[in-house]
Each structure stands twice: as C-alpha cells, then as structure tokens.
Tab-separated table of C-alpha atoms in Angstrom:
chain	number	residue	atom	x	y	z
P	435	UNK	CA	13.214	26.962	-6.440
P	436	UNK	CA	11.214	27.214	-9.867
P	437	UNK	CA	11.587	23.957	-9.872
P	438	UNK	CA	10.103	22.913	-6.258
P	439	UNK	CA	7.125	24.928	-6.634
P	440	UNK	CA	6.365	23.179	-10.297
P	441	UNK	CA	6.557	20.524	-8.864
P	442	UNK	CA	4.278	20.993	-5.594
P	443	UNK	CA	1.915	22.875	-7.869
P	444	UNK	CA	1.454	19.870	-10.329
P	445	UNK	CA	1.355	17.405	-7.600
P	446	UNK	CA	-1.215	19.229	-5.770
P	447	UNK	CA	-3.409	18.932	-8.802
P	448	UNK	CA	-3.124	15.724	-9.702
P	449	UNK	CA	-3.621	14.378	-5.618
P	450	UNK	CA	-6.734	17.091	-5.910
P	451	UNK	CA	-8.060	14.969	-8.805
P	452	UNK	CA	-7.285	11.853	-7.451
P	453	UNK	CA	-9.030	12.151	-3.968
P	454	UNK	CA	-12.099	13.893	-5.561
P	455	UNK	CA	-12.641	11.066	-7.758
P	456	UNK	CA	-12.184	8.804	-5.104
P	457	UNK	CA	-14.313	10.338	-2.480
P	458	UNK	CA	-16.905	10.901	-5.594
P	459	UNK	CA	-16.820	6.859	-6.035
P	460	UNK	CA	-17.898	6.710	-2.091
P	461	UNK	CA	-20.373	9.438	-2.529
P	462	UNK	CA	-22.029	8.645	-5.419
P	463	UNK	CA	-22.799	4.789	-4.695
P	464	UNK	CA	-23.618	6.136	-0.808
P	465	UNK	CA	-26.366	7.986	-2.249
P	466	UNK	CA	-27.758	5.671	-4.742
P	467	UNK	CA	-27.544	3.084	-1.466
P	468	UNK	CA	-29.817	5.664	0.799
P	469	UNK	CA	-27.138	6.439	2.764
P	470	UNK	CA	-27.361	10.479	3.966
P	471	UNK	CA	-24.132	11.832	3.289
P	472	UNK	CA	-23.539	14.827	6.110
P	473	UNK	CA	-20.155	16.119	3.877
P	474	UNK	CA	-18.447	15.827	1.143
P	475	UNK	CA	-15.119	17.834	1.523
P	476	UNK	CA	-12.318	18.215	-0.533
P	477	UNK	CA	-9.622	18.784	1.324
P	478	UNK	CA	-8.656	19.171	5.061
P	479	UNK	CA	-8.384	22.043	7.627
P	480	UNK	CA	-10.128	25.381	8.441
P	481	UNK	CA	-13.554	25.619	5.135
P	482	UNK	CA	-12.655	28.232	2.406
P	483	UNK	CA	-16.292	27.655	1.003
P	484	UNK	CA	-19.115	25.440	1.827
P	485	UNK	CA	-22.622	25.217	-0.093
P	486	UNK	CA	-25.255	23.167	2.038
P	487	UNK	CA	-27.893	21.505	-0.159
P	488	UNK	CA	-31.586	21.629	-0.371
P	489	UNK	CA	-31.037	17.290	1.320
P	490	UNK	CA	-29.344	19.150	3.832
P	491	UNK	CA	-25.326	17.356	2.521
P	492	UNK	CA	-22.254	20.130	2.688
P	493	UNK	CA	-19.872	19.993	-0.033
P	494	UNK	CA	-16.622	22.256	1.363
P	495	UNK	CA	-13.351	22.867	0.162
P	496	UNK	CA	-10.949	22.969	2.544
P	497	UNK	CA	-7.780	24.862	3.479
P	498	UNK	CA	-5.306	21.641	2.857
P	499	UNK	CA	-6.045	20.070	-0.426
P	500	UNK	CA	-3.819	16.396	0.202
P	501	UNK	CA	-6.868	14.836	0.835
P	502	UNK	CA	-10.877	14.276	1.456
P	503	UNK	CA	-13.510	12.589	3.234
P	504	UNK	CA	-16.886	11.670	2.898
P	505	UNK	CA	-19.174	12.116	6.366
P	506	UNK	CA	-21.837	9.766	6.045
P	507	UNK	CA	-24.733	9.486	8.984
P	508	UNK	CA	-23.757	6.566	11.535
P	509	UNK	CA	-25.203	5.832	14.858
P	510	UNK	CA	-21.591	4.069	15.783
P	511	UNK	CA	-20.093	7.703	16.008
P	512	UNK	CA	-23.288	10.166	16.494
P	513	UNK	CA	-27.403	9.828	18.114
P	514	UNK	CA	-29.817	9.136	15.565
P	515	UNK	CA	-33.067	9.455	16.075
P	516	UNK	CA	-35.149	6.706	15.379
P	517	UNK	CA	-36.806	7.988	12.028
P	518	UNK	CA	-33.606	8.317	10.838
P	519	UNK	CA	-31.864	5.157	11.202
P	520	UNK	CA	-32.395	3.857	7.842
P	521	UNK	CA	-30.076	6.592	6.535
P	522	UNK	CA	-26.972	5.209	8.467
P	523	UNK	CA	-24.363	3.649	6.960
P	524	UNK	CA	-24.293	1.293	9.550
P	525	UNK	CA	-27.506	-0.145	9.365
P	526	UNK	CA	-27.431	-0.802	5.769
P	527	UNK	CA	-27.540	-4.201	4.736
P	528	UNK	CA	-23.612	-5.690	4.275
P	529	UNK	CA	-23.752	-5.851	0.433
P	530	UNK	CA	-24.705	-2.117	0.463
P	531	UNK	CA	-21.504	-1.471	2.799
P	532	UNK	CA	-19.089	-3.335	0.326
P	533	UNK	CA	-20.761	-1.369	-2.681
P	534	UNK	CA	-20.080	1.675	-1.106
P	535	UNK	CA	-16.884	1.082	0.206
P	536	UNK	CA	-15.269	-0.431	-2.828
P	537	UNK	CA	-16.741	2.534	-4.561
P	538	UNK	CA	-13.814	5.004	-4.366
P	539	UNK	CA	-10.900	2.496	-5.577
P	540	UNK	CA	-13.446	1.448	-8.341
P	541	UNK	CA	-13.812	4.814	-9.081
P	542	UNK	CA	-9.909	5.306	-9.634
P	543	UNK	CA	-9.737	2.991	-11.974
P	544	UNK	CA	-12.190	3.990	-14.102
P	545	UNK	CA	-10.458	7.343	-13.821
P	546	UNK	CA	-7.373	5.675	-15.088
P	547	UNK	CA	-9.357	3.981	-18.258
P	548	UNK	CA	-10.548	7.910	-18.826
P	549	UNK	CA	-7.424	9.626	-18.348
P	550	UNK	CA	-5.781	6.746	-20.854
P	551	UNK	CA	-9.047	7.020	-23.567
P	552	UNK	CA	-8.045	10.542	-23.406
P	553	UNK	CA	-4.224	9.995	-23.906
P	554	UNK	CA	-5.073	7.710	-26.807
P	555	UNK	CA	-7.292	9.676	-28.481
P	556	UNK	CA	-4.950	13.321	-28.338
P	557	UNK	CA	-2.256	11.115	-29.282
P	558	UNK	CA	1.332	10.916	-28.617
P	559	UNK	CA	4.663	11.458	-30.494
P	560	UNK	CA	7.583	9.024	-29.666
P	561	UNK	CA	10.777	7.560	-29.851
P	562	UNK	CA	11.388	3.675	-31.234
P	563	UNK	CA	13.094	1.835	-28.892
P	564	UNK	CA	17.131	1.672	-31.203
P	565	UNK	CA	19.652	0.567	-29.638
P	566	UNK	CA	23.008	1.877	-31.565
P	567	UNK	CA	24.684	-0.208	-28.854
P	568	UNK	CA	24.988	-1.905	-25.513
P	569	UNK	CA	27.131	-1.234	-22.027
P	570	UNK	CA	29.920	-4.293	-21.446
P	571	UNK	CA	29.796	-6.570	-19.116
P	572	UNK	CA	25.962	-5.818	-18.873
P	573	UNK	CA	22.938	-8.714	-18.708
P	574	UNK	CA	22.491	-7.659	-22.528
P	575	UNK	CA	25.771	-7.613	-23.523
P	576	UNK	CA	26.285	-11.106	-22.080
P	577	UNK	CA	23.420	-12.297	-24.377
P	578	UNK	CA	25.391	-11.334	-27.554
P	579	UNK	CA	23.062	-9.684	-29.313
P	580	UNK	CA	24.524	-8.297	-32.507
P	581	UNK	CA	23.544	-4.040	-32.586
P	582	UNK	CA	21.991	-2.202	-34.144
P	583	UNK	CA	18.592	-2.971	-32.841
P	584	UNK	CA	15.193	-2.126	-32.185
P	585	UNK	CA	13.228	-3.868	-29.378
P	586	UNK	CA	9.817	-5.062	-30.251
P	587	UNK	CA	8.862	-6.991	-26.935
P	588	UNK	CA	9.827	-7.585	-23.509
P	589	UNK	CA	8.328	-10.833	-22.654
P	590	UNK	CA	4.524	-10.585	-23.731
P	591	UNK	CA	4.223	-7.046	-23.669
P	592	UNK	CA	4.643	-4.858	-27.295
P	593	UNK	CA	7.159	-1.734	-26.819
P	594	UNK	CA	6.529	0.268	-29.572
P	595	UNK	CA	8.485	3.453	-27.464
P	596	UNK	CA	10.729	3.944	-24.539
P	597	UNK	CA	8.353	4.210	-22.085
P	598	UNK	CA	6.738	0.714	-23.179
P	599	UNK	CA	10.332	-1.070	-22.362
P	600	UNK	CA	10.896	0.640	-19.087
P	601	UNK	CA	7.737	-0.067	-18.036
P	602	UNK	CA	8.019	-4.103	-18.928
P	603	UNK	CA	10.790	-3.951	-17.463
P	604	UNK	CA	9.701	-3.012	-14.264
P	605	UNK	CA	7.801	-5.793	-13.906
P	606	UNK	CA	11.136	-8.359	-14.415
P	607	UNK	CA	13.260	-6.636	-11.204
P	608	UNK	CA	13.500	-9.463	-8.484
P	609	UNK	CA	13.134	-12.182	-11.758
P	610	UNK	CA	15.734	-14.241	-13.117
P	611	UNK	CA	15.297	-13.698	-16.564
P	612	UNK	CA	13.282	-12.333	-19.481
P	613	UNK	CA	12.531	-12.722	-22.861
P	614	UNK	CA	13.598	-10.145	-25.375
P	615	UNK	CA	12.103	-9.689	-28.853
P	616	UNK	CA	13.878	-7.764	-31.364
P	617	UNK	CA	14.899	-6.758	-35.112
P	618	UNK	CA	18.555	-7.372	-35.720
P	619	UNK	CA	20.711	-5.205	-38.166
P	620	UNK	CA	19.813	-5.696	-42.092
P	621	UNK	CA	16.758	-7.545	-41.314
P	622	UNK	CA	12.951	-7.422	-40.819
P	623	UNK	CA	12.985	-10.708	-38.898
P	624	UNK	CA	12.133	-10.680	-35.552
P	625	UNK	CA	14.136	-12.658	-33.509
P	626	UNK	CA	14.339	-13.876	-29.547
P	627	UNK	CA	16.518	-14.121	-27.111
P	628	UNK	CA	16.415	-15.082	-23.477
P	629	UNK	CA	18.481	-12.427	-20.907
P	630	UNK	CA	19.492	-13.933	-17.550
P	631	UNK	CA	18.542	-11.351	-14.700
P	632	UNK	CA	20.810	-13.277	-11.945
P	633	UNK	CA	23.320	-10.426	-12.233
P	634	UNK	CA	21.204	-7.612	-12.389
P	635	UNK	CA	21.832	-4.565	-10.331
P	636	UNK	CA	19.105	-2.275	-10.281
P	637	UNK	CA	18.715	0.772	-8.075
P	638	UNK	CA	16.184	3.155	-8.927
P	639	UNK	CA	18.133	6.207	-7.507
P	640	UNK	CA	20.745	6.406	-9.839
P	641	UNK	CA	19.752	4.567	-13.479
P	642	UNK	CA	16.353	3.751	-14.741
P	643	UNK	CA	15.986	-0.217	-15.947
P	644	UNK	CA	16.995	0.741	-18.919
P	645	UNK	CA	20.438	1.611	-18.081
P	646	UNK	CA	20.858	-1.027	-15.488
P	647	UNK	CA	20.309	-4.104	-17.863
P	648	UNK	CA	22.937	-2.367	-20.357
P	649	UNK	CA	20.635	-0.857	-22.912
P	650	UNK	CA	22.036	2.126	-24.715
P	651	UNK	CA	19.232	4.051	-26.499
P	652	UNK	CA	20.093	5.434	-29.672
P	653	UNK	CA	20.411	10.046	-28.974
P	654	UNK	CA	20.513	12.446	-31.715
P	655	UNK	CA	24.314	14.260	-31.564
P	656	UNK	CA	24.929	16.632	-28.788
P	657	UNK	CA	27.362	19.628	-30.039
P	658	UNK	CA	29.784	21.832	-27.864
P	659	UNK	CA	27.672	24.762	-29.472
P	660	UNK	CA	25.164	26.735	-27.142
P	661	UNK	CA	22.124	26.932	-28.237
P	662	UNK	CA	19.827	29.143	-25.045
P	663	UNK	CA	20.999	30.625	-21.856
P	664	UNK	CA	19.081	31.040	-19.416
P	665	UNK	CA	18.176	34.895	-17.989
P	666	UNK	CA	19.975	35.639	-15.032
P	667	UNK	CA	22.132	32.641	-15.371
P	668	UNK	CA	25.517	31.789	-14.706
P	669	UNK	CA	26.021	31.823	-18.534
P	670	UNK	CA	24.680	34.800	-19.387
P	671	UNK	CA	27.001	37.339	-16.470
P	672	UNK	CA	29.829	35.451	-17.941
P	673	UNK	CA	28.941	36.789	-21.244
P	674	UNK	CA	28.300	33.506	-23.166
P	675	UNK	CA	26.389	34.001	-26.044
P	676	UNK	CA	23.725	31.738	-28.716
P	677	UNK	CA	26.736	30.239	-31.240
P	678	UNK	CA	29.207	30.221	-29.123
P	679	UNK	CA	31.337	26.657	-29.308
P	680	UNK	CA	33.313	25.656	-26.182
P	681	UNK	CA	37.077	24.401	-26.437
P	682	UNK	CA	38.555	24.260	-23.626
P	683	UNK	CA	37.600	24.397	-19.795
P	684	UNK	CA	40.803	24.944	-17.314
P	685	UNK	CA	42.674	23.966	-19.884
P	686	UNK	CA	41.393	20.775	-20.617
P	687	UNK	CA	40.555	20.625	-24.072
P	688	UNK	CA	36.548	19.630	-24.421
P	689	UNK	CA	35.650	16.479	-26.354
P	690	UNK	CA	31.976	16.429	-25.823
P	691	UNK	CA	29.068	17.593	-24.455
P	692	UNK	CA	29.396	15.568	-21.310
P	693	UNK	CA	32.838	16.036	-20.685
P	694	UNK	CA	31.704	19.894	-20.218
P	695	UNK	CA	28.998	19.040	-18.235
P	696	UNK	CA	30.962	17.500	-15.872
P	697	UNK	CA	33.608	20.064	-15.852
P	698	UNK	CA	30.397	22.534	-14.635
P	699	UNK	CA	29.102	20.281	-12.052
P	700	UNK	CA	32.328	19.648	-10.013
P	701	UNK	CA	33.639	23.337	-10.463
P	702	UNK	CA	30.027	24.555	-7.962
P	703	UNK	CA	30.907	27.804	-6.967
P	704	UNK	CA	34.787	28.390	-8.222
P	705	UNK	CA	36.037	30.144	-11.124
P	706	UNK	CA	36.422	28.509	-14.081
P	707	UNK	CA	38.732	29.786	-17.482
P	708	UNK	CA	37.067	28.844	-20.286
P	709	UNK	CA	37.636	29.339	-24.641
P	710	UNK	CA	34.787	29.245	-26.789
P	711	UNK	CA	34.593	30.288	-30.201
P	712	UNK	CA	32.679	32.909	-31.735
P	713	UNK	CA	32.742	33.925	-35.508
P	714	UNK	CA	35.776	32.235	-35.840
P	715	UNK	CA	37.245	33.976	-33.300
P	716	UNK	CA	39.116	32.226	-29.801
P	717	UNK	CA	37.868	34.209	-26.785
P	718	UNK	CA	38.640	33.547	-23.016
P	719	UNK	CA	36.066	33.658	-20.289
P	720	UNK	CA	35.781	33.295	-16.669
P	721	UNK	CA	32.647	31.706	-15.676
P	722	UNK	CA	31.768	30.443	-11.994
P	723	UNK	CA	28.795	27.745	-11.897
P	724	UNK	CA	26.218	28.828	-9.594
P	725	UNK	CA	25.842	25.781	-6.762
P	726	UNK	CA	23.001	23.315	-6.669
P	727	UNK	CA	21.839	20.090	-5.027
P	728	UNK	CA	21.850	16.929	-6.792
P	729	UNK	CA	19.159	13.687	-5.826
P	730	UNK	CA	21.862	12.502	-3.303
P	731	UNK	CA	21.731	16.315	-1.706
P	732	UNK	CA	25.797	17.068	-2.910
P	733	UNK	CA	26.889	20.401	-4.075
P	734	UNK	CA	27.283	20.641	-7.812
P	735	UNK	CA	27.924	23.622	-10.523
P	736	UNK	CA	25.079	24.891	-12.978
P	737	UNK	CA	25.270	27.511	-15.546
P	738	UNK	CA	22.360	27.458	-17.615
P	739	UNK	CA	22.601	26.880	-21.454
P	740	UNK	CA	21.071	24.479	-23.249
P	741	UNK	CA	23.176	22.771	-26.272
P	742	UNK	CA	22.477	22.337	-30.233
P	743	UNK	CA	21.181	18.592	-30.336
P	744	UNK	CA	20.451	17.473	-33.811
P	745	UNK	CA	17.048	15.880	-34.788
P	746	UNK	CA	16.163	12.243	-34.617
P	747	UNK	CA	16.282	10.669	-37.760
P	748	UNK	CA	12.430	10.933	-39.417
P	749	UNK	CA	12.085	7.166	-39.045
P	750	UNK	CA	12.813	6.869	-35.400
P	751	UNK	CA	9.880	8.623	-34.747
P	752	UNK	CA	6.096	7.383	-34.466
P	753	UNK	CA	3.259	9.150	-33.458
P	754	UNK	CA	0.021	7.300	-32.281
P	755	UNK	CA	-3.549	8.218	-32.227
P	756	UNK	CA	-6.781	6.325	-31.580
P	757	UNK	CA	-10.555	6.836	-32.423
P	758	UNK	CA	-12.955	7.048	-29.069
P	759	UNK	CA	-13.943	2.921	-29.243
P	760	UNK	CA	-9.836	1.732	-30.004
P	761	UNK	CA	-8.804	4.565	-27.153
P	762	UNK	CA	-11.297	2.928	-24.959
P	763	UNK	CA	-10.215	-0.189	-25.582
P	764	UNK	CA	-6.785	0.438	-25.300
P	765	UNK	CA	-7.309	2.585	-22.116
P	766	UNK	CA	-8.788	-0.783	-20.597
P	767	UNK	CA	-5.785	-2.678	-21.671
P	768	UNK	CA	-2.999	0.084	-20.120
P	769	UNK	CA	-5.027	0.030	-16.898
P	770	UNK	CA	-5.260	-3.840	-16.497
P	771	UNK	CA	-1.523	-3.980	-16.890
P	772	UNK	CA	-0.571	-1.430	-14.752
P	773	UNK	CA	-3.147	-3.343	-12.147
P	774	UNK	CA	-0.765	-6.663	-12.912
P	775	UNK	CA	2.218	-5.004	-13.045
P	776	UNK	CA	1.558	-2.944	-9.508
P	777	UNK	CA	0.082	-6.396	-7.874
P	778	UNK	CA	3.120	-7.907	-8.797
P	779	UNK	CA	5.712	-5.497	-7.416
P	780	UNK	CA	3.897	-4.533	-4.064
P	781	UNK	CA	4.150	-8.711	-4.111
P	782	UNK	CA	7.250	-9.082	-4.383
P	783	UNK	CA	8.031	-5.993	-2.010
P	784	UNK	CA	6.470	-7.814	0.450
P	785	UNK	CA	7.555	-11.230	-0.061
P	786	UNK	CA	11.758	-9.653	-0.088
P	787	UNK	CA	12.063	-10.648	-3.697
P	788	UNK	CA	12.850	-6.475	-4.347
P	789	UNK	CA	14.130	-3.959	-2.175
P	790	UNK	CA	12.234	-1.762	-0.237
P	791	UNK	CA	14.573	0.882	-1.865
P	792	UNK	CA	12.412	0.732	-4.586
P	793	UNK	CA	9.465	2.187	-2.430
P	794	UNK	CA	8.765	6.034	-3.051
P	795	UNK	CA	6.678	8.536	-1.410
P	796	UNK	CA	4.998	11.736	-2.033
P	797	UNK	CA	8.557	13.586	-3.030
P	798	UNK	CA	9.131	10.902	-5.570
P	799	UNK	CA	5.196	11.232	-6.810
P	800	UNK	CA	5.892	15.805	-6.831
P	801	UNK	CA	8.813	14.991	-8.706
P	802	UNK	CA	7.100	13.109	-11.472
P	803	UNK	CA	3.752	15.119	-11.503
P	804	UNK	CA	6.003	17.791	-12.565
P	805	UNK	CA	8.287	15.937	-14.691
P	806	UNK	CA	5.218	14.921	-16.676
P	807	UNK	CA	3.263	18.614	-16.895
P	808	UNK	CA	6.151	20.238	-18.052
P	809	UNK	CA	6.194	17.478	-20.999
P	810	UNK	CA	2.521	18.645	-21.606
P	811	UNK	CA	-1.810	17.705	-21.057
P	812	UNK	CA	-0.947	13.921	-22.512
P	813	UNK	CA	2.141	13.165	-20.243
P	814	UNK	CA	0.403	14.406	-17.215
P	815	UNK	CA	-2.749	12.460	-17.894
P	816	UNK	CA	-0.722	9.452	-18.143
P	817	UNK	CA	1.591	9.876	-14.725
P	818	UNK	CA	-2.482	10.893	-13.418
P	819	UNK	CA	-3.551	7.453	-14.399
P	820	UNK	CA	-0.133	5.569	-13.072
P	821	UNK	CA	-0.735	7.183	-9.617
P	822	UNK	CA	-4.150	6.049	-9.432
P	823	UNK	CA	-4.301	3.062	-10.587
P	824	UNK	CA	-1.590	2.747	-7.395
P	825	UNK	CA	-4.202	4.507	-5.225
P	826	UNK	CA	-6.821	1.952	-6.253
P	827	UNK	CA	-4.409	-1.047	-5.449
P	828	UNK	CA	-3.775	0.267	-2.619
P	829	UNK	CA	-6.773	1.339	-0.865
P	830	UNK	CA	-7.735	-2.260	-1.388
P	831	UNK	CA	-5.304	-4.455	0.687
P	832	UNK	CA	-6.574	-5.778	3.320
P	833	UNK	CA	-5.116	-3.835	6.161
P	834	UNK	CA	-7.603	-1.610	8.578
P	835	UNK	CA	-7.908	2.022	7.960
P	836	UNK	CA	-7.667	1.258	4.298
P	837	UNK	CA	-11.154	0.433	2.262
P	838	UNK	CA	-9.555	-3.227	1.878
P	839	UNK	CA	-9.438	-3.387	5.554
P	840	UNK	CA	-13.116	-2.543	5.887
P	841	UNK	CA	-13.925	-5.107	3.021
P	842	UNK	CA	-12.295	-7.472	5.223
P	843	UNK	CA	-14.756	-6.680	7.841
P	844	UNK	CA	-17.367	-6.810	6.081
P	845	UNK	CA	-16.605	-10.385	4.366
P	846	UNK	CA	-16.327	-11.468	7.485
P	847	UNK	CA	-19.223	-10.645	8.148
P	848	UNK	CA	-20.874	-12.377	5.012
P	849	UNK	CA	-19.209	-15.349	6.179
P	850	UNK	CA	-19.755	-14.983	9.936
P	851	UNK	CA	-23.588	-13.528	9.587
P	852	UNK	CA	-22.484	-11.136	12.428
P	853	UNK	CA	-20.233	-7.990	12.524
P	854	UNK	CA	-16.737	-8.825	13.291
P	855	UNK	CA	-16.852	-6.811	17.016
P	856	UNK	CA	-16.159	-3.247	17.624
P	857	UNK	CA	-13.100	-4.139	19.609
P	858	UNK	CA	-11.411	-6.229	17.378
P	859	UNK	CA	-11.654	-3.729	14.503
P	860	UNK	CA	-10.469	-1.094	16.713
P	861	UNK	CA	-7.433	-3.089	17.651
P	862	UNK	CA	-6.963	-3.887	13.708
P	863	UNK	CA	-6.944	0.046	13.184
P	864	UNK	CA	-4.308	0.635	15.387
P	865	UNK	CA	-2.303	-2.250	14.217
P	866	UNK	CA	-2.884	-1.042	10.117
P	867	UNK	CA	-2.097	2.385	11.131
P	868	UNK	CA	0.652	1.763	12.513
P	869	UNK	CA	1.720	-0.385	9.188
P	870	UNK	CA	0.714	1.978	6.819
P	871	UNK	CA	2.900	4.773	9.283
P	872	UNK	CA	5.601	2.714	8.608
P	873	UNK	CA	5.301	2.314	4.412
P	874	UNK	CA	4.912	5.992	4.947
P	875	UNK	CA	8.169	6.387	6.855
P	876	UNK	CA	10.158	3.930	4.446
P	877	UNK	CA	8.764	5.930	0.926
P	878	UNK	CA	10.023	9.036	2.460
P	879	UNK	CA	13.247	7.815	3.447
P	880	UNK	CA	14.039	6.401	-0.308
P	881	UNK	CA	12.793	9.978	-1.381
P	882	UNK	CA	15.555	11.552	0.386
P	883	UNK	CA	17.782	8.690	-0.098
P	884	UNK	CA	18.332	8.580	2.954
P	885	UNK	CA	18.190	4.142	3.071
C-alpha cells in the first residue's frame, strides 16, 4: 500500500511537470505570436485557485492534476467581435500556427536537455558494467566470449554503467544482431565481437535485456545473515532479530540467499519452521510470510528483512560529474539519443518488427516514477527526462488530436494555400482518437499483463 501511493505520488509530480512545461511551450510562443490566451490551467476538473491577470488570461489549478490545456481566443469555437479578431488563433498567419503548436513538444525537449544538464552536473555514482559470467545456451554465451569482462560498447554507443547497456540495448530488440565491445580477462585491449539476435527472447515482463541476451552482472555476496527488519513485519512478530543467520527452512537446509527467498515467497500465508543462529546458538522459529501480489497478480510470501550484502569492490565503482558547458553538452547528446532510440522503437512497433507487449502505460510510467525517487533528486530527473522526451515524440506523429496531427493540417495548408476543410479534420479527429484510444487500451493491458 506504501508502495502504491509512492508511486502515484511521484508519478503525479513528474506528469505535473511534464504537462506544465508543455502547455508553457504553447503559451509562451502563443503570446509572443499575439495570440490572447483566455486560460492557462494546470490540471482538469472543478478550479482550486484561479488568478485572472491585469490582460484579462486565467491561470487555474485544477482539481485533477493528469493534465492541462491552454484556451486560446478562436472564432471557430466562440463570437469575436470584430476588433478582436486579430487575437485568434485562427486567424493568425499558418507559420504562426505551426510555431505555436510545435511549441509544447519543443518545449519537452528542452526540458529533457535541463533535467539531463542538471543530472550531469549533481553527478552520479555507478556500477561498471563486469560480467563475472554468462547464462548457457544464451545469444552471449553462443558468441564465446571468454569471462571475466567488462563491456565498453554496444554498437556505437559508450556504456560506462548498467544503465548505458540496457539502454543500447533497447534499441537492438526486433534486430538480428549487434556489435559488442569489451575488455577480456588479463588485458586492457579492447576487443569486438558480433552477437547474433535471431534467437533472442525478450519479454519485458519478466527479465530486463540484460538478462534476456545472457548477461550476468557481476553482485557483491549476499549472506544468510539479517541485516533490518522491517516494523510491524512478518520478521519482527516472529522474533527474528539484526545477526541472526538462517539454516534451515522446513527442514531444508539453506544454501543461499535466494534459496530462502524462495522458500518465503511460495510459503504466502502458512507456517513456516525455521533455525537461525544467534550468538552461536541454534534456535527454532515459526514464522508465517504475510501474502502479497507479484507483477503477474499471484499470491506470494513476504517477511520483511533485508540481508548483509558485502560492498562492491572500490574499482567497480565510478562516479561522474560535469561542469555547466560539458553537462550541457552532454544533456544534448542523452536527449538526441533517446529521440533516435524512441523513433526507432515506436518504428518498429508499428511496422511488427517488436511486440506490442513491449508497449506500457501510465501503471508502467507510476511504477518507474517511483522506482526512480526512491533512488533519489538525480534518478528522478533522469526517468523525468525519459518520459518526456516520449511525450515530445509523441505529441508529434501525425495523427489528429495530437499537435503532429494539427502540423499536418497546417502543412497542408502551406502546400495547399487553403485550410484543409473543417469536415475533413473533424473526421481525422475521430479517426486519431479512436487510434490513440486504442494505444491507450493496449499500454494498459501490458501493465496488467493482461496480453
């Protein structure tokens, strides 16, 4: 329950951010066109304030903060007297209407260079990318790469972290292979290797790419020894204590930290007989797992204690921090890939290359918005910057109801030297709403795995 409303919390604020900005972009180049903006609302529903300026423009927040509009003058939906027409949207000239409508995406990307300058210049402390070893019978085991090693590059792309590679390697699903730089064991030579992708099984709601190609990321040692419990937990009305080491659950003698968990998660609910040791000491509890739901929505056991994990070796770790030009300049070169990387998997979503599995909606979008605050300002500013770059892609296909749609129009237009007629974009509204229903419908679907 904690949780679902960290979750909804963080996801609220970043959508809050990322419509304001948007609806900013519209506002801002609206104004500077001569276009009289009636409101500027963030948010939809009943007003919890409004302020009307001296230019006579209300700026509200409302009730329902998953989304915003802009309420510009227009003689298409309202009279307008005479004196006044000059101030519509509609009568500005076409160039004017493209500014302003490509306004908000343009605006999300430049909130995605921002929230990346930022990111850069606070800095961030990660993991190299070692690999102690590789899963058999996997795309990288079948290139016979000799482990340990570290990977430097997947294709073109530098992956100085974690993140870095399972980001590249987003962008390879649906190819049929990739290029893989690396540093072999007992040597600084980088070396390459190509990885066919022709048997690669990827879904997204069980392993991240990572897994699925066979990588193995090197993880400090997890010990049978508890390390917190959680208050009110499972754990702690069993009387498990900090030190205590587990031996044995229902007799089965524990080898490993995973071996326990997975004694936990399929005893949800039942009581278990457990050993642990304590000051050298063999004690016997009963402990039953409190129940839970797993991604797939199936029953399974939680007790709440955290284990003794031993430190990454000093080397492993880098940490990364910019000066305000080479964070600019980097935040420009994170949001041009992501651009290239989202163009390229919304193409080949729609061309069948990928699944439509791999589609996810707003649960999917909570779920990381509150993956990434509890990991702190720099992660969230980063999944912030992810999400709009998306928003800015989006908003500019060219289907009706979106700003791409309108663009369309109004290229048309350009090309045409009349307004494509009211009819036909009405028609084109119902047809893109109807599309953009059904993405809708599909996202949610995968976020309940329910395709």
């Amino acid at each position: 329950m904690i949780d679902f409303f960290w979750n909804t919390a963080s996801f609220i604020i970043a959508l809050g951010i990322l419509v304001t900005i948007h609806e900013f972009g519209h506002f801002l180049v609206a104004r500077r066109c001569g276009v009289k903006v009636q409101r500027f609302s963030v948010g939809f529903g009943p007003s919890l304030y409004t302020r009307t300026a001296q230019d006579g423009t209300e700026y509200t927040l409302a009730a329902i903060p998953l989304g915003g509009y802009v309420k510009m003058l227009d003689s298409r939906l309202e009279k307008v007297q005479e004196q006044d027409l000059h101030l519509a949207f509609n009568c500005q000239s076409v160039w004017k209407r493209i500014a302003i409508v490509a306004a908000g995406p343009a605006a999300n990307f430049i909130l995605a260079i921002i929230a990346f300058w930022l990111v850069f210049m606070l800095g961030t402390t990660t993991v190299k990318p070692m690999v102690p070893e590789v899963e058999v019978n996997s795309p990288i085991a079948a290139a016979g790469l000799e482990t340990p090693f570290e990977v430097i590059a997947i294709g073109d792309t530098k992956t100085p972290d974690w993140q870095e590679v399972n980001l590249a390697l987003a962008g390879y699903i649906g190819d049929e292979e990739l290029t893989l730089s690396y540093i072999g064991p007992a040597s600084n030579q980088v070396k390459q290797v190509v990885i066919d992708l022709s048997q690669w099984q990827f879904d997204p709601k069980k392993v991240s790419p990572i897994e699925s190609l066979g990588f193995k990321p090197y993880r400090p040692t997890v010990h049978l020894e508890v390390a917190q419990i959680t208050p009110n937990s499972a754990a702690e009305q069993a009387g498990l204590a900090v030190g205590d080491k587990f031996i044995s659950a229902n007799g089965n003698a524990l080898q490993n930290w995973q071996q326990w968990v997975e004694e936990i998660r399929t005893h949800p609910a039942q009581v278990m007989a457990i050993e642990v040791l304590r000051d050298n000491q063999t004690l016997s509890l009963n402990i039953t797992p409190q129940v839970r739901k797993d991604e797939l929505g199936n029953e399974i056991g939680h007790i709440g204690v955290s284990p003794l994990v031993d430190s990454y070796p000093r080397e492993y770790i880098i940490t990364t921090q910019y000066g305000p030009v080479d964070s600019l300049t980097r935040g420009i070169e994170k949001t041009w890939h992501l651009t290239a990387l989202t163009f390229d998997t919304l193409g080949k979503l729609i061309t069948g290359t990928i699944s439509i599995n791999n589609l996810s909606g707003p649960v999917s979008i909570a779920k990381g918005a509150g993956a990434s605050a509890s990991y702190g300002l720099v992660y969230f500013l980063g999944f912030v910057a992810l999400i709009s770059v998306n928003l800015g892609l989006i908003n500019l296909f060219p289907l009706p109801v979106l700003d791409g749609g309108h663009l369309l129009y109004y290229c048309i237009e350009l090309i045409s030297g009349k307004p494509v007629p009211e009819r036909i974009q009405e028609i084109g509204f119902r047809i893109g709403g109807a599309f953009i229903l059904l993405l809708m419908s599909v996202a949610l679907l995968n976020d309940f795995n329910l395709l």
